[in-house]
Coordinates of C-alpha atoms in Angstrom, one line a residue:
Chain A
X14 CA -11.6 4.0 6.2
X15 CA -10.1 7.3 7.1
X16 CA -9.6 10.1 4.6
X17 CA -6.0 10.7 3.5
X18 CA -5.3 13.5 1.1
X19 CA -2.2 14.3 -0.9
X20 CA -1.3 16.7 -3.7
X21 CA -1.1 14.9 -7.0
X22 CA 2.1 16.1 -8.6
X23 CA 5.5 17.5 -7.6
X24 CA 8.3 18.5 -9.9
X25 CA 11.8 19.0 -8.4
X26 CA 15.2 19.8 -9.7
X27 CA 17.9 17.2 -9.2
X28 CA 19.9 18.0 -6.0
X29 CA 17.1 20.0 -4.5
X30 CA 15.0 18.9 -1.6
X31 CA 11.5 17.5 -2.2
X32 CA 8.6 17.9 0.2
X33 CA 5.5 15.8 -0.1
X34 CA 2.5 16.7 2.0
X35 CA -0.4 14.7 3.3
X36 CA -3.3 15.3 5.6
X37 CA -5.4 12.7 7.4
X38 CA -8.6 12.8 9.4
X39 CA -8.2 10.2 12.1
X40 CA -8.1 11.9 15.5
X41 CA -7.1 8.9 17.5
X42 CA -3.6 7.4 17.9
X43 CA -2.4 6.2 14.6
X44 CA 0.5 5.0 12.5
X45 CA 1.4 7.0 9.4
X46 CA 3.4 5.6 6.5
X47 CA 5.2 6.6 3.4
X48 CA 5.4 4.2 0.5
X49 CA 7.2 4.5 -2.8
X50 CA 6.0 3.0 -6.1
X51 CA 8.2 3.0 -9.1
X52 CA 6.8 2.3 -12.6
X53 CA 5.7 -1.3 -12.9
X54 CA 6.7 -2.1 -9.4
X55 CA 5.0 -2.9 -6.1
X56 CA 5.1 -0.7 -3.0
X57 CA 8.2 -0.1 -1.0
X58 CA 7.9 0.9 2.6
X59 CA 10.1 4.0 3.1
X60 CA 9.3 4.9 6.7
X61 CA 6.6 5.2 9.2
X62 CA 5.9 7.2 12.3
X63 CA 3.6 6.8 15.3
X64 CA 1.4 9.8 16.1
X65 CA 3.1 10.5 19.4
X66 CA 6.3 11.5 17.5
X67 CA 7.0 14.8 15.9
X68 CA 9.8 13.8 13.6
X69 CA 11.7 10.8 12.3
X70 CA 14.8 10.9 10.2
X71 CA 16.4 8.1 8.2
X72 CA 19.3 9.1 5.9
X73 CA 17.9 11.4 3.2
X74 CA 14.3 11.1 4.5
X75 CA 12.7 13.2 7.1
X76 CA 9.2 12.8 8.3
X77 CA 7.5 15.6 10.1
X78 CA 4.1 15.2 11.9
X79 CA 1.9 18.1 13.0
X80 CA -0.7 16.2 15.0
X81 CA -2.7 19.3 15.8
X82 CA -3.2 20.0 12.1
X83 CA -3.2 16.3 11.2
X84 CA -0.5 17.1 8.6
X85 CA 2.3 14.7 7.6
X86 CA 5.2 15.6 5.3
X87 CA 8.1 13.6 3.7
X88 CA 11.2 15.5 2.9
X89 CA 13.8 14.0 0.6
X90 CA 17.1 15.7 0.7
X91 CA 19.4 15.9 -2.4
X92 CA 16.7 14.5 -4.7
X93 CA 18.0 12.1 -7.3
X94 CA 16.6 10.8 -10.6
X95 CA 16.0 7.5 -8.9
X96 CA 13.6 9.2 -6.6
X97 CA 11.1 9.7 -9.4
X98 CA 8.1 7.7 -8.4
X99 CA 4.7 7.8 -6.9
X100 CA 4.7 8.4 -3.2
X101 CA 1.8 7.2 -1.1
X102 CA 0.8 8.4 2.3
X103 CA -1.1 5.8 4.4
X104 CA -2.7 5.6 7.8
X105 CA -3.8 2.8 10.1
X106 CA -5.5 3.3 13.5
X107 CA -3.9 1.8 16.6
X108 CA -4.6 -1.9 16.9
X109 CA -5.9 -2.1 13.4
X110 CA -3.5 -3.0 10.6
X111 CA -5.8 -1.9 7.7
X112 CA -4.2 0.8 5.7
X113 CA -6.1 3.8 4.2
X114 CA -4.1 5.3 1.3
X115 CA -3.9 8.8 -0.2
X116 CA -4.2 9.2 -3.9
X117 CA -0.4 9.3 -4.3
X118 CA 2.0 12.1 -5.3
X119 CA 3.8 11.7 -8.6
X120 CA 7.3 13.1 -8.1
X121 CA 9.3 14.0 -11.2
X122 CA 12.9 14.8 -10.9
X123 CA 14.3 17.0 -13.7
X124 CA 17.9 17.5 -14.5
Chain B
X12 CA 11.4 -7.3 6.7
X13 CA 9.3 -10.0 4.9
X14 CA 10.0 -10.9 1.3
X15 CA 6.8 -11.4 -0.6
X16 CA 6.3 -13.0 -4.0
X17 CA 3.2 -13.1 -6.2
X18 CA 2.2 -15.3 -9.1
X19 CA 1.4 -14.5 -11.9
X20 CA 3.1 -11.2 -12.2
X21 CA 0.7 -10.3 -15.0
X22 CA -2.1 -11.9 -17.0
X23 CA -4.5 -11.0 -19.8
X24 CA -7.9 -12.8 -19.3
X25 CA -11.1 -13.0 -21.1
X26 CA -14.3 -11.7 -19.5
X27 CA -16.3 -14.3 -17.7
X28 CA -13.3 -16.4 -16.6
X29 CA -11.5 -16.5 -13.2
X30 CA -7.9 -16.0 -12.2
X31 CA -6.3 -17.2 -9.0
X32 CA -3.4 -15.1 -7.7
X33 CA -0.9 -16.6 -5.3
X34 CA 1.0 -14.8 -2.5
X35 CA 4.0 -16.4 -0.8
X36 CA 5.9 -15.0 2.2
X37 CA 9.4 -16.1 3.2
X38 CA 8.4 -16.3 6.9
X39 CA 5.4 -17.1 9.0
X40 CA 3.3 -14.0 9.4
X41 CA 0.2 -13.2 11.4
X42 CA -1.8 -11.2 9.0
X43 CA -2.1 -11.1 5.2
X44 CA -4.1 -8.6 3.2
X45 CA -5.2 -8.2 -0.4
X46 CA -5.4 -4.7 -2.0
X47 CA -6.6 -3.6 -5.4
X48 CA -5.1 -0.7 -7.3
X49 CA -7.2 0.4 -10.3
X50 CA -5.5 2.2 -13.2
X51 CA -4.2 5.5 -12.0
X52 CA -5.8 5.1 -8.6
X53 CA -4.7 4.5 -5.1
X54 CA -4.9 1.3 -3.2
X55 CA -8.1 -0.1 -1.7
X56 CA -8.3 -2.9 0.8
X57 CA -10.3 -5.9 -0.4
X58 CA -10.0 -8.2 2.5
X59 CA -8.0 -9.6 5.4
X60 CA -6.9 -13.2 4.9
X61 CA -7.2 -15.0 8.2
X62 CA -5.4 -18.3 8.8
X63 CA -7.8 -21.0 9.7
X64 CA -11.0 -19.0 9.2
X65 CA -12.9 -17.1 6.6
X66 CA -11.5 -13.9 5.2
X67 CA -12.9 -10.6 6.4
X68 CA -14.1 -8.4 3.5
X69 CA -14.3 -4.7 3.3
X70 CA -17.4 -2.8 2.2
X71 CA -18.0 -3.3 -1.5
X72 CA -16.2 -6.6 -1.8
X73 CA -17.9 -10.0 -1.5
X74 CA -16.7 -13.5 -1.1
X75 CA -18.4 -14.8 -4.2
X76 CA -16.5 -12.3 -6.4
X77 CA -13.1 -12.5 -4.5
X78 CA -12.8 -15.8 -2.7
X79 CA -9.6 -16.0 -0.6
X80 CA -7.8 -18.9 0.9
X81 CA -5.2 -18.9 3.7
X82 CA -4.1 -22.5 4.3
X83 CA -1.0 -21.6 6.4
X84 CA 1.0 -18.8 7.8
X85 CA 3.1 -18.2 4.7
X86 CA 0.6 -18.5 1.8
X87 CA -2.7 -17.0 0.5
X88 CA -4.6 -16.9 -2.7
X89 CA -7.1 -14.4 -4.1
X90 CA -9.4 -15.5 -6.9
X91 CA -11.0 -12.9 -9.2
X92 CA -14.2 -14.6 -10.4
X93 CA -16.4 -14.0 -13.4
X94 CA -14.1 -11.2 -14.6
X95 CA -15.2 -8.1 -16.4
X96 CA -13.1 -5.3 -17.8
X97 CA -13.7 -3.3 -14.6
X98 CA -11.6 -5.9 -12.8
X99 CA -8.5 -4.8 -14.7
X100 CA -6.2 -3.7 -11.9
X101 CA -3.1 -4.4 -10.0
X102 CA -3.8 -6.8 -7.1
X103 CA -1.3 -6.7 -4.3
X104 CA -0.9 -8.8 -1.2
X105 CA 0.7 -7.4 2.0
X106 CA 1.7 -8.7 5.3
X107 CA 2.7 -7.8 8.8
X108 CA 4.0 -10.0 11.6
X109 CA 2.2 -8.0 14.3
X110 CA 4.5 -5.0 14.2
X111 CA 3.3 -2.0 12.4
X112 CA 5.6 -2.5 9.5
X113 CA 3.6 -3.6 6.5
X114 CA 5.2 -5.0 3.4
X115 CA 3.8 -5.5 -0.1
X116 CA 4.3 -8.0 -2.8
X117 CA 5.2 -6.8 -6.3
X118 CA 1.6 -7.0 -7.5
X119 CA -0.2 -8.9 -10.2
X120 CA -1.2 -6.8 -13.2
X121 CA -4.5 -8.1 -14.5
X122 CA -6.1 -7.0 -17.8
X123 CA -9.5 -8.3 -18.7
X124 CA -10.6 -8.1 -22.3

């Protein structure tokens, strides 16, 4: 599968914005995903973006894609304690539904 | 979105035994997948469960160790055979109906002693 890399940890103060970064190596058209995993739970699909888009916004979540640099970010506005979780970036090539995951970023929200 | 359930949610098994994990989807879906998440690690695709044909396995995974069934469009099973402690992981099924939205089940937490 393709390589997907993420920073491992992020600590953010409650009420601030969180930005989680991801890089990928696939140079063809691709779908890019953000999943959230809370302790002891499965994966929750937060959002996804196709590589012909630059940005996607959904309530507190903003995804930015820099296709030239193969860089994806997830911004969480007004971060809450319930946002504490592991966030996984994942990629699948066009016409292939297999997901390649990053290592996950553990986000800790402090009061 | 699809709602996916898995059974069992967790189990503790002895080495050398086998465990079959069930995955049920609340609607008919085209594709089902099985992933493994080893402790503290990311997810790795084991195989694609194809309805009406043999599963397609990823490099490093073989049918003898992880036999998969897909008898219909809403159900699949994964068996972890002849288990060793290295098989201790979370096993997750996922699905898509042909769109690029992929949903995951809650996972089965397996501990092999």
